[in-house]
XYZ file of C-alpha atoms in Angstrom:
743
model
C 0.063 -0.213 -0.272
C 0.734 3.822 -0.399
C 1.996 5.658 2.664
C 1.617 8.744 3.723
C 4.168 10.348 1.844
C 2.629 9.451 -1.516
C -1.026 10.399 0.240
C 0.781 13.327 0.224
C 2.234 13.962 -3.333
C -0.920 12.691 -5.234
C -3.493 15.754 -3.692
C -0.119 17.971 -3.996
C -1.311 17.178 -7.692
C -5.465 18.349 -7.358
C -7.439 21.158 -8.716
C -9.726 22.167 -5.947
C -12.582 21.087 -7.971
C -10.974 17.153 -7.755
C -10.810 16.939 -4.235
C -14.075 17.986 -3.273
C -14.960 15.393 -5.704
C -13.264 12.818 -4.076
C -14.342 13.865 -0.946
C -17.819 12.816 -1.856
C -16.995 9.670 -4.337
C -15.556 9.003 -0.594
C -19.376 9.639 1.020
C -21.269 7.620 -1.662
C -18.643 4.896 -0.986
C -19.388 5.380 3.198
C -22.901 5.750 2.874
C -22.849 2.268 0.589
C -21.389 0.043 3.103
C -23.851 -0.218 5.524
C -26.564 0.872 3.007
C -26.233 -0.848 -1.180
C -28.422 1.037 -3.053
C -31.747 -1.113 -4.995
C -32.374 -1.305 -8.244
C -35.593 -1.005 -9.466
C -38.268 -3.521 -10.651
C -37.233 -5.389 -13.911
C -39.785 -5.017 -16.963
C -41.956 -7.958 -17.523
C -40.724 -8.519 -20.500
C -37.229 -7.230 -21.684
C -36.854 -7.624 -25.489
C -33.033 -7.556 -26.505
C -32.567 -5.116 -30.456
C -29.550 -4.263 -30.272
C -28.281 -7.955 -32.815
C -26.117 -7.809 -35.448
C -27.998 -6.449 -39.020
C -28.673 -9.738 -40.986
C -25.636 -10.426 -43.686
C -23.255 -9.208 -40.947
C -21.681 -12.017 -40.139
C -21.028 -13.239 -44.458
C -18.625 -10.582 -44.272
C -16.358 -12.054 -42.122
C -13.315 -13.360 -44.119
C -12.888 -17.336 -43.794
C -9.383 -16.418 -42.276
C -10.231 -14.150 -40.201
C -12.393 -17.203 -38.683
C -10.419 -19.221 -38.558
C -8.174 -17.464 -36.692
C -10.759 -16.910 -34.475
C -12.044 -20.558 -33.676
C -8.259 -21.043 -33.032
C -7.822 -18.684 -29.877
C -12.060 -20.533 -29.312
C -11.062 -23.178 -29.027
C -7.921 -22.853 -27.148
C -10.697 -21.643 -24.509
C -12.719 -24.644 -24.785
C -9.391 -26.824 -23.472
C -9.266 -24.364 -20.530
C -6.158 -23.109 -21.812
C -5.551 -18.757 -21.111
C -3.198 -16.689 -21.207
C -2.632 -13.132 -19.053
C 0.552 -11.424 -19.117
C 3.232 -14.004 -20.085
C 1.274 -16.474 -17.468
C 0.001 -19.359 -18.824
C -3.452 -20.664 -17.136
C -4.870 -24.251 -17.463
C -7.864 -23.957 -15.368
C -10.352 -22.318 -18.296
C -12.303 -24.020 -17.239
C -14.008 -23.035 -14.797
C -11.667 -20.413 -13.326
C -11.337 -19.230 -9.823
C -11.757 -15.392 -10.603
C -9.383 -14.574 -7.610
C -6.997 -16.116 -7.863
C -3.772 -14.234 -9.113
C -1.437 -17.571 -10.852
C 1.682 -15.990 -10.951
C 2.591 -15.041 -7.295
C -0.679 -18.312 -6.536
C -1.878 -15.719 -3.991
C -5.765 -15.194 -3.907
C -7.850 -11.961 -3.385
C -10.042 -11.775 -0.795
C -13.634 -11.883 -2.350
C -15.993 -11.222 0.756
C -14.496 -7.314 1.853
C -16.687 -4.628 0.618
C -14.614 -3.141 -2.880
C -13.422 -0.174 -1.528
C -11.367 -2.096 1.352
C -9.719 -4.438 -0.222
C -5.871 -2.940 -0.867
C -5.179 -4.073 -4.391
C -2.328 -2.130 -5.035
C -0.650 -4.699 -2.346
C 0.827 -8.051 -4.091
C 1.409 -9.302 -0.179
C -2.332 -9.285 0.182
C -4.306 -9.585 -2.833
C -1.079 -10.610 -5.974
C -1.090 -8.893 -9.153
C -3.883 -7.222 -9.316
C -3.555 -6.539 -12.974
C -3.717 -11.177 -13.171
C -6.838 -11.050 -11.298
C -8.747 -7.902 -13.038
C -7.722 -9.013 -16.573
C -9.870 -11.968 -16.517
C -12.964 -10.512 -15.337
C -13.140 -8.351 -17.988
C -14.668 -11.129 -19.754
C -13.149 -10.496 -23.085
C -12.629 -14.207 -23.666
C -16.409 -14.398 -23.535
C -16.985 -12.555 -26.677
C -14.691 -14.847 -28.267
C -16.138 -17.649 -27.380
C -19.629 -16.006 -28.167
C -18.018 -14.914 -31.155
C -17.296 -18.268 -32.588
C -21.121 -18.983 -31.507
C -21.826 -17.086 -34.007
C -20.213 -18.258 -36.731
C -20.267 -21.741 -36.351
C -23.688 -22.418 -34.144
C -21.617 -24.771 -32.462
C -23.935 -24.841 -28.563
C -20.979 -25.865 -27.282
C -19.590 -21.945 -27.280
C -22.632 -20.661 -26.168
C -22.819 -22.478 -23.060
C -19.477 -22.269 -22.250
C -19.612 -18.529 -22.115
C -22.985 -18.865 -19.758
C -21.280 -21.562 -17.042
C -18.555 -17.991 -17.496
C -20.725 -15.815 -16.945
C -23.573 -17.479 -14.055
C -20.168 -18.504 -11.950
C -18.799 -14.961 -12.075
C -22.340 -12.863 -10.921
C -22.666 -15.704 -8.058
C -19.546 -15.092 -6.861
C -19.365 -11.478 -6.935
C -21.981 -9.747 -5.591
C -21.926 -5.962 -6.569
C -20.035 -4.094 -3.885
C -17.676 -7.158 -3.366
C -14.108 -8.070 -4.041
C -11.818 -6.634 -6.330
C -13.555 -6.556 -9.268
C -15.504 -3.807 -7.821
C -13.439 -1.094 -7.206
C -11.761 0.064 -10.438
C -14.443 1.290 -13.028
C -12.233 0.976 -16.315
C -12.606 -2.513 -14.895
C -16.304 -2.610 -14.726
C -16.629 -0.286 -17.957
C -15.363 -2.773 -20.363
C -17.014 -5.746 -18.621
C -19.847 -3.748 -19.601
C -19.157 -3.569 -22.672
C -17.851 -7.341 -23.343
C -21.411 -8.100 -21.871
C -22.971 -6.145 -25.032
C -20.898 -8.196 -27.338
C -21.616 -11.520 -25.413
C -25.166 -10.951 -25.422
C -25.321 -9.926 -29.048
C -22.604 -12.339 -30.677
C -24.693 -15.142 -28.590
C -28.806 -14.399 -30.259
C -30.230 -17.378 -31.934
C -29.010 -19.754 -29.274
C -31.870 -21.556 -27.064
C -30.479 -20.370 -23.944
C -29.911 -16.799 -24.203
C -32.705 -14.471 -23.081
C -32.919 -17.011 -19.443
C -29.107 -15.931 -19.290
C -29.302 -12.702 -19.377
C -33.158 -11.075 -20.158
C -35.414 -12.657 -17.712
C -32.245 -13.767 -15.100
C -32.417 -11.617 -11.707
C -28.341 -12.351 -11.239
C -27.895 -9.958 -14.510
C -30.273 -7.860 -13.994
C -29.503 -6.992 -9.944
C -25.145 -7.490 -11.881
C -26.061 -4.556 -14.427
C -28.500 -2.376 -12.964
C -25.349 -1.804 -10.296
C -22.022 -1.824 -12.571
C -24.310 1.108 -15.004
C -25.450 3.036 -10.560
C -21.687 2.757 -9.916
C -20.307 4.637 -13.258
C -22.647 7.044 -13.118
C -21.765 7.329 -9.375
C -18.425 7.021 -9.114
C -17.032 8.384 -13.177
C -13.412 9.787 -12.531
C -12.211 12.531 -12.951
C -9.496 15.532 -12.696
C -6.314 14.310 -12.734
C -7.298 10.638 -13.465
C -9.815 11.602 -16.402
C -6.683 9.971 -18.806
C -8.145 6.322 -20.958
C -9.959 5.849 -17.398
C -12.615 8.032 -18.131
C -12.797 7.035 -21.569
C -13.743 3.136 -20.320
C -16.543 4.374 -18.071
C -17.768 6.306 -20.384
C -18.071 4.246 -23.072
C -19.092 0.839 -21.106
C -21.742 3.416 -19.718
C -23.366 4.260 -22.556
C -23.246 1.101 -24.585
C -24.892 -0.938 -21.539
C -27.532 1.940 -21.250
C -27.961 1.579 -25.397
C -28.027 -2.054 -26.040
C -30.295 -2.738 -22.762
C -32.468 0.250 -22.187
C -34.700 -0.885 -19.795
C -33.873 0.479 -16.423
C -35.912 4.567 -15.991
C -32.695 5.021 -15.178
C -31.980 4.212 -18.862
C -31.501 7.620 -20.851
C -30.215 9.914 -18.611
C -27.617 6.771 -17.936
C -26.341 6.667 -22.108
C -26.933 10.957 -22.708
C -24.296 11.878 -19.858
C -22.169 8.986 -20.657
C -22.842 10.683 -24.683
C -21.368 13.675 -22.656
C -19.023 13.144 -21.219
C -17.809 10.722 -24.591
C -17.382 13.657 -26.523
C -16.000 16.096 -23.634
C -13.104 13.798 -23.032
C -12.429 12.496 -26.578
C -11.584 15.613 -26.761
C -9.645 16.067 -23.492
C -7.808 13.624 -23.949
C -7.035 13.490 -27.650
C -4.130 16.805 -29.567
C -5.682 18.156 -32.803
C -3.197 16.205 -34.654
C -5.014 12.998 -33.742
C -2.184 11.100 -31.049
C -4.070 10.557 -27.408
C -2.859 13.002 -25.857
C -1.386 10.383 -23.105
C 1.670 9.953 -25.160
C 1.420 6.118 -24.736
C 0.818 4.288 -27.881
C -0.598 1.526 -26.664
C -3.613 3.620 -24.814
C -4.265 5.315 -28.081
C -5.724 2.173 -29.393
C -7.013 1.244 -25.846
C -9.159 4.619 -26.423
C -9.922 4.472 -30.148
C -11.578 0.685 -29.463
C -13.426 1.882 -27.064
C -14.604 4.960 -28.731
C -14.831 3.030 -31.580
C -17.101 0.735 -30.711
C -19.150 2.687 -27.953
C -20.441 5.466 -30.881
C -21.176 2.573 -33.645
C -23.713 0.980 -30.205
C -25.039 4.688 -29.956
C -25.801 5.184 -34.022
C -27.293 0.798 -33.746
C -29.341 2.360 -30.775
C -30.592 4.888 -33.124
C -29.426 7.439 -30.629
C -26.182 8.877 -32.508
C -23.802 10.652 -30.937
C -22.742 13.789 -32.083
C -19.955 14.750 -35.317
C -17.423 15.346 -32.496
C -17.591 12.543 -30.862
C -16.898 10.479 -34.719
C -14.153 13.721 -35.805
C -11.839 12.845 -33.029
C -11.777 9.405 -34.031
C -11.599 10.307 -37.662
C -8.534 12.391 -36.067
C -7.164 9.735 -34.477
C -7.486 6.516 -36.931
C -5.671 8.858 -39.461
C -2.853 9.320 -37.031
C -2.652 6.093 -36.358
C -2.190 5.687 -39.791
C 0.809 8.227 -40.306
C 2.754 7.147 -37.242
C 2.985 2.667 -38.024
C 6.116 1.532 -39.431
C 6.585 -0.812 -42.236
C 4.966 -3.163 -40.594
C 2.018 -1.413 -39.142
C 3.529 -1.299 -35.545
C 2.989 1.587 -33.884
C 5.539 3.438 -31.016
C 6.146 2.047 -27.710
C 6.051 5.324 -26.565
C 5.034 5.571 -22.860
C 3.326 3.130 -20.666
C 1.810 -0.556 -22.222
C -0.748 -2.582 -20.642
C -2.076 -4.670 -23.223
C -5.469 -3.390 -22.571
C -8.311 -3.864 -25.264
C -11.227 -2.464 -25.706
C -13.341 -5.000 -27.688
C -12.231 -8.093 -28.925
C -14.213 -10.508 -31.177
C -10.692 -11.879 -33.210
C -8.366 -14.621 -32.576
C -4.902 -14.266 -31.430
C -3.413 -14.484 -35.056
C -4.608 -10.622 -36.100
C -3.044 -7.701 -35.473
C -4.652 -5.315 -33.718
C -3.004 -2.344 -35.410
C -4.018 -3.770 -38.488
C -7.428 -4.387 -37.805
C -7.900 -1.097 -36.918
C -6.540 0.483 -39.116
C -9.494 -1.787 -41.463
C -12.583 -0.451 -39.243
C -11.028 3.965 -39.946
C -11.146 2.227 -43.220
C -14.578 0.663 -43.404
C -16.178 3.273 -41.402
C -13.878 6.527 -42.485
C -11.746 6.104 -45.813
C -8.289 5.178 -46.516
C -6.630 8.148 -47.458
C -3.549 7.175 -50.545
C -1.152 7.968 -48.105
C -2.118 5.276 -45.741
C -0.256 2.181 -45.696
C -1.656 -0.878 -47.424
C -3.962 -2.291 -45.081
C -5.296 -6.044 -44.807
C -8.453 -5.973 -44.938
C -9.437 -9.629 -42.388
C -10.195 -9.468 -38.670
C -13.573 -10.495 -37.273
C -14.370 -7.020 -36.046
C -14.347 -4.282 -38.604
C -17.273 -5.701 -40.784
C -19.518 -6.749 -37.935
C -18.695 -2.843 -35.973
C -19.155 -1.384 -39.774
C -22.674 -3.417 -39.872
C -23.949 -1.568 -36.987
C -23.539 2.474 -37.904
C -26.145 3.546 -40.058
C -24.107 5.808 -42.835
C -20.519 5.421 -43.647
C -18.526 6.845 -44.198
C -18.739 8.956 -41.069
C -16.304 11.842 -42.217
C -17.505 16.046 -41.604
C -13.792 17.645 -40.680
C -10.800 17.889 -43.207
C -8.212 14.966 -43.649
C -4.854 15.409 -43.936
C -3.616 15.684 -47.588
C -0.542 14.062 -47.261
C 1.538 11.231 -43.766
C 2.395 13.697 -40.978
C 5.138 13.514 -39.913
C 6.316 15.767 -37.682
C 2.899 16.027 -35.535
C 3.766 19.435 -34.117
C 1.431 18.894 -30.487
C 2.866 16.248 -29.390
C 5.882 16.131 -30.249
C 6.497 13.709 -32.246
C 8.705 13.750 -35.361
C 8.793 10.245 -37.900
C 11.462 10.392 -39.778
C 11.991 8.072 -42.565
C 14.380 6.450 -45.204
C 13.493 3.415 -47.545
C 13.557 0.371 -44.481
C 14.044 3.284 -41.674
C 11.639 4.299 -39.719
C 13.020 7.240 -37.052
C 10.514 7.909 -33.966
C 12.081 11.556 -31.974
C 10.704 12.394 -28.628
C 10.325 16.137 -28.484
C 7.037 16.511 -26.492
C 5.264 16.602 -23.266
C 5.924 14.820 -21.080
C 2.525 13.201 -20.694
C -1.044 14.456 -19.542
C -2.607 15.870 -17.194
C -0.918 16.867 -13.994
C -0.071 13.644 -12.528
C 1.083 12.607 -15.894
C 0.135 8.433 -15.371
C 1.747 6.627 -17.862
C 4.514 8.936 -18.690
C 8.144 7.811 -19.091
C 11.326 9.557 -18.228
C 12.294 9.761 -21.731
C 12.046 13.603 -23.699
C 13.952 13.263 -26.480
C 13.967 9.823 -26.989
C 14.883 7.715 -30.493
C 12.843 4.562 -31.216
C 14.697 3.666 -35.013
C 13.634 0.395 -36.474
C 14.964 -1.637 -39.833
C 11.645 -2.453 -41.845
C 9.685 -3.271 -38.749
C 12.970 -5.322 -36.579
C 13.561 -2.895 -33.439
C 17.177 -1.908 -33.727
C 16.832 0.929 -31.254
C 14.303 0.049 -29.056
C 12.177 1.390 -26.871
C 12.579 -1.424 -23.947
C 8.645 -1.110 -23.002
C 6.514 -0.806 -19.519
C 7.309 -4.531 -18.149
C 4.888 -4.100 -14.352
C 2.934 -1.702 -12.714
C 2.122 -2.619 -9.447
C 4.601 -4.703 -7.012
C 7.704 -4.391 -8.036
C 8.325 -1.263 -7.850
C 12.363 -1.255 -8.981
C 11.092 -2.845 -12.454
C 8.652 -0.427 -12.163
C 11.306 2.312 -12.100
C 13.861 1.246 -13.920
C 11.505 0.658 -17.077
C 10.389 4.568 -17.439
C 13.476 5.830 -15.611
C 15.867 7.809 -18.089
C 18.822 5.725 -18.696
C 15.704 3.149 -19.339
C 15.116 5.075 -23.102
C 17.629 5.748 -25.691
C 18.788 8.949 -24.808
C 21.377 10.770 -22.564
C 21.008 10.823 -18.417
C 22.817 13.729 -16.350
C 23.966 14.062 -12.883
C 22.671 10.212 -12.374
C 19.088 11.011 -12.305
C 16.175 11.152 -14.186
C 14.884 13.487 -16.212
C 10.802 14.453 -14.921
C 10.970 13.105 -10.851
C 8.477 10.418 -9.610
C 5.862 10.730 -7.025
C 5.342 6.656 -7.049
C 4.082 4.853 -9.770
C 2.059 6.891 -11.467
C 3.093 9.813 -10.763
C 5.588 12.831 -12.079
C 5.717 16.121 -9.321
C 8.308 18.069 -11.581
C 7.717 17.797 -14.994
C 10.475 17.771 -17.695
C 9.717 21.139 -20.426
C 10.524 19.795 -23.793
C 10.882 22.074 -27.225
C 11.282 21.031 -30.563
C 14.335 23.576 -31.904
C 14.452 22.006 -35.295
C 11.133 19.684 -37.826
C 12.769 18.775 -41.641
C 10.488 16.122 -43.063
C 10.874 15.750 -47.367
C 8.873 13.368 -48.488
C 12.110 12.765 -50.543
C 16.173 13.140 -49.519
C 17.339 14.048 -45.645
C 15.424 14.666 -42.522
C 16.510 15.726 -39.472
C 14.995 16.909 -36.130
C 16.532 18.964 -33.511
C 14.574 19.487 -29.673
C 15.704 20.914 -26.175
C 14.420 19.702 -22.894
C 15.638 21.643 -19.164
C 14.955 18.675 -17.177
C 18.715 19.595 -15.817
C 17.929 23.353 -15.615
C 19.979 25.252 -15.543
C 21.648 21.762 -17.975
C 20.067 22.019 -20.505
C 20.328 18.974 -22.952
C 19.894 20.131 -26.962
C 20.135 17.419 -29.443
C 19.570 17.124 -33.532
C 18.665 14.002 -35.385
C 20.079 13.626 -39.405
C 18.467 10.771 -41.364
C 20.370 10.676 -45.320
C 19.900 7.130 -46.591
C 20.668 4.590 -45.146
C 22.750 6.940 -42.542
C 21.560 8.234 -38.940
C 23.757 10.670 -37.476
C 22.882 12.113 -33.924
C 23.707 14.859 -31.925
C 23.705 15.636 -27.975
C 25.172 18.701 -26.471
C 24.591 19.899 -22.969
C 24.302 23.878 -22.772
C 24.665 26.241 -20.024
C 27.429 27.721 -17.868
C 27.494 24.925 -15.597
C 26.442 21.454 -16.478
C 26.914 18.148 -14.508
C 29.971 16.309 -14.431
C 28.441 13.132 -14.723
C 26.677 12.007 -18.538
C 25.953 8.345 -19.622
C 24.189 7.939 -22.526
C 22.263 5.109 -23.307
C 22.306 3.075 -26.102
C 18.687 0.396 -25.967
C 19.137 -2.877 -29.125
C 15.856 -4.400 -29.753
C 16.600 -9.004 -28.674
C 16.523 -10.212 -32.420
C 19.904 -7.451 -32.901
C 23.027 -8.594 -32.069
C 25.764 -6.356 -31.048
C 30.013 -6.395 -31.754
C 31.709 -3.713 -29.914
C 35.118 -3.174 -30.781
C 36.318 0.269 -28.385
C 33.659 2.129 -30.356
C 32.247 0.674 -32.629
C 29.109 -1.646 -32.162
C 28.808 -3.756 -35.342
C 24.936 -4.665 -35.363
C 23.398 -8.214 -37.219
C 19.923 -9.604 -36.890
C 17.842 -11.377 -39.376
C 15.042 -10.125 -41.557
C 11.419 -10.472 -40.723
C 9.018 -12.434 -43.140
C 8.159 -10.483 -46.225
C 4.976 -10.420 -45.265
C 3.228 -7.877 -42.218
C 3.943 -10.179 -38.858
C 0.823 -9.746 -36.741
C 0.442 -9.622 -32.754
C -2.870 -9.463 -31.038
C -4.474 -11.225 -27.754
C -4.995 -14.528 -27.344
C -7.760 -14.419 -24.822
C -7.301 -10.584 -24.154
C -3.552 -10.771 -24.785
C -0.483 -10.573 -26.877
C 1.186 -12.846 -25.634
C 4.406 -13.948 -27.210
C 7.037 -12.083 -29.401
C 8.626 -13.316 -33.131
C 10.996 -11.561 -33.999
C 11.039 -8.271 -35.292
C 7.456 -7.952 -34.033
C 6.660 -8.190 -30.480
C 3.584 -9.144 -29.260
C 3.018 -11.926 -32.203
C 1.919 -15.468 -31.352
C -0.344 -17.296 -30.184
C -1.833 -19.349 -26.968
C 0.901 -21.248 -25.210
C 3.346 -20.074 -27.280
C 6.949 -19.326 -26.135
C 8.521 -15.753 -25.894
C 11.323 -15.819 -29.145
C 14.284 -16.581 -27.485
C 13.970 -18.601 -25.029
C 14.903 -21.765 -25.063
C 11.885 -23.693 -26.199
C 11.856 -21.063 -29.169
C 11.844 -21.790 -32.933
C 15.309 -24.138 -33.644
C 18.400 -22.305 -35.708
C 18.797 -19.548 -32.485
C 22.343 -19.111 -32.258
C 23.552 -17.856 -28.611
C 27.025 -14.968 -29.041
C 29.557 -15.086 -26.633
C 32.746 -13.360 -25.949
C 36.245 -13.946 -24.720
C 37.105 -14.188 -20.608
C 36.761 -10.670 -19.748
C 35.424 -9.191 -22.537
C 32.008 -7.072 -22.911
C 30.790 -8.542 -19.231
C 28.378 -6.552 -18.294
C 29.237 -2.605 -15.714
C 32.788 -2.846 -17.274
C 34.764 -1.796 -20.249
C 35.414 -3.059 -23.058
C 38.614 -4.095 -24.595
C 39.747 -2.210 -27.256
C 39.786 -5.890 -29.747
C 37.542 -8.222 -27.496
C 34.635 -9.304 -29.370
C 31.009 -9.302 -27.629
C 29.556 -10.544 -30.336
C 29.109 -10.959 -34.329
C 29.093 -14.398 -35.463
C 26.768 -17.913 -34.557
C 27.581 -20.156 -31.998
C 28.731 -23.426 -32.836
C 26.067 -24.363 -29.877
C 22.631 -24.591 -30.001
C 19.919 -22.947 -27.848
C 21.576 -21.699 -24.033
C 18.812 -19.949 -21.996
C 19.062 -15.818 -22.223
C 20.790 -14.308 -19.623
C 19.824 -13.936 -16.269
C 20.834 -12.096 -13.014
C 23.544 -9.477 -12.381
C 25.676 -10.953 -15.161
C 25.473 -12.973 -18.297
C 25.278 -16.348 -18.935
C 27.688 -19.142 -20.420
C 27.634 -19.392 -24.574
C 29.007 -21.964 -25.795
C 32.295 -22.155 -25.069
C 31.018 -20.325 -21.537
C 31.908 -16.820 -22.494
C 30.034 -14.066 -20.695
C 26.976 -13.651 -23.180
C 26.882 -10.241 -24.370
C 24.299 -10.421 -27.676
C 22.475 -12.875 -29.935
C 20.003 -13.535 -32.284
C 15.929 -14.188 -31.833
C 14.673 -17.249 -33.706
C 15.858 -18.775 -37.486
C 18.962 -17.939 -39.067
C 17.099 -19.310 -42.383
C 16.010 -15.930 -43.532
C 18.531 -12.907 -44.538
C 20.904 -11.016 -42.156
C 21.028 -7.541 -42.054
C 23.602 -5.394 -40.801
C 24.386 -2.014 -39.774
C 27.835 -0.514 -38.140
C 27.469 2.229 -34.868
C 29.916 4.463 -34.402
C 30.021 5.631 -30.721
C 30.908 8.955 -28.587
C 34.816 8.288 -27.957
C 34.576 10.941 -25.473
C 32.739 8.203 -23.405
C 34.248 4.746 -21.582
C 31.664 2.044 -23.267
C 30.244 -0.564 -21.503
C 28.125 -3.585 -21.892
C 24.574 -4.636 -20.297
C 22.781 -7.718 -20.601
C 19.797 -8.884 -18.050
C 21.283 -7.077 -14.919
C 19.829 -6.227 -12.187
C 21.566 -5.252 -9.340
C 20.438 -2.761 -10.782
C 18.297 -3.774 -13.614
C 19.621 -2.341 -16.764
C 20.116 -4.387 -20.178
C 16.400 -5.523 -21.083
C 13.148 -5.574 -23.132
C 9.991 -6.509 -22.745
C 7.532 -7.483 -25.503
C 4.426 -6.822 -23.689
C 2.636 -6.734 -19.822
C 4.732 -8.849 -17.134
C 7.300 -10.560 -19.657
C 10.465 -9.503 -20.226
C 13.392 -11.263 -21.179
C 17.825 -9.284 -21.564
C 18.777 -7.481 -24.776
C 21.396 -5.628 -25.227
C 21.942 -2.079 -23.744
C 25.371 -0.340 -24.823
C 26.253 2.651 -21.890
C 28.416 5.924 -22.309
C 30.253 7.604 -19.542
C 31.697 10.375 -19.062
C 31.689 14.477 -19.391
C 29.270 15.909 -21.103
C 29.597 18.058 -24.119
C 29.476 17.698 -27.570
C 28.736 14.151 -28.380
C 28.317 12.681 -31.668
C 26.435 8.801 -32.595
C 26.669 7.221 -36.510
C 25.287 4.640 -37.426
C 24.832 3.060 -41.030
C 23.230 0.750 -42.864
C 24.280 -1.858 -44.650
């Protein structure tokens, strides 16, 4: 649990209106403890009319249906995976069990007394919450809709009845957080819709007093305790989307019309506040851009289907978000890995091999129409035709759209430099959203570099939120990103796992992004005031030049420049020259998708791709042909200088598979040498290379899988991490030039 200091810091980031609002919420929560609210009478003959239009299912491609059924069959066999932890109890899941720690959250405690932030008490709350979003039930329901097999429907019904019985209103951990209730409502709407035609569906929903009780309490909770103030981020979008969808599809209560109107107004306002004019999500966390867009599209489509359409301003924000996504993705349709990511999805009706981002762009194409500059998008997901079938008219366009692909999204401070297969993201934007910047990282002026979709200089990701504070701190630290750290501290000051008390201010100084020819970006930030860090990046063909300068009368004497490589990149460091090697991604776009709600593995070059039960690429049981690269004794050890002429990584080890490095050092390679780099996956494909000339003014060390302190890690998805090579140059700041040349 958080200590008194955290609560004081959190309070300091609230305005007067938020303090008053939170006080009102506390009063309501005390009242509900002794006198829970009572739902009105259930209508005598409720009818569900929010069904799919005739022919909607016929538009689902055979390939999309095949992927969906493969996932549904895994669920029927009792297998599911959440955040890298496989479960085999999904025939009859324990809704309170954290399989990672083995702990079980209290189920009979008043919801607002559950210490959900304490892993010692409840386990990892994300592991407990995620299955109860019921997104695996929409997968089972979609499988029924496509096949007519009642086994899928019966299993979904069993899980719903089990959950309703185990989670009475306001009891246990599943009634604590509004985002969980909102997403769960959206899942119930689609489960009911997709089970239409199953003989037991009315008995499960309309004629079921347990569903009546749950449905009313979920909506009343959201209408009463909506997030606001410094917490009005993606949480409030999920709350509004769930309340709006449920009030439209299950509009059977006296309050339903009022709930629908209030949720629609709030969703319109909050989508606008959570989105820059450029269309990027204001939290500056790419995964949350996807979550908010999914939630917004699902809610707006639901309102259309109910004959109470959302205002044009709502659709215009969703249009801008879609065009922005099309602008920033790389050649494999992967967006940046900026800020926090917890693999959250708004609506899942697809199988695990369906790419989330391609699906969102396909939905944008169906709802708004693609522009000439959009990247090619495969239109073979389940969600797009079903979602589009609910919308009364397409394309839903009323505002102006970009005439060319946006390279510099000024208000968000994101700049994408492109040259052939080279994609570079430059971070010159605000630290984060609202006063707490909850999902921000201390990553000002950081870079991501990809070659044909493969992470070369990688953003290491997120890994965790609660329970492991030193890992939380590392993955959002300045040293954990491809930027410059001064005086051994972060650019922005953290006040807790979702709280920043001082935000570095960044200013973009120069941007030149022509359609062809050399591109340039330059920006500076004041996170180390009075010193100023300025970075200039030039991309000319296959050559990337990075210049770091520290300006000011008294710059800090200690500087560390970090470069984090993707997990598929092997690094050989010789003095200040790093030779890079990786296997090219396959010709077709790699896809990564939810495994009953989660991406579960990382294929080389495409984090998040995989299927239920697969292993992370590069683990000992990954695909054959993997080689691990060592170095001579004493050379390239984590935390130690690499001697001139020392071999770190540059050829494939003759031995077979060797486990990835763990602990504070490196595991042995084929000859017992310390591990510095490795190649993930098969080397049967084309091998790519690059050379990186590092600043000679700094002393360079190699890190991989260090734990004391953490350094040299890559998180392909929430709850998962694997060793990856990091180079750190230490010394005095000055004029530091780095050159990266692709072969």
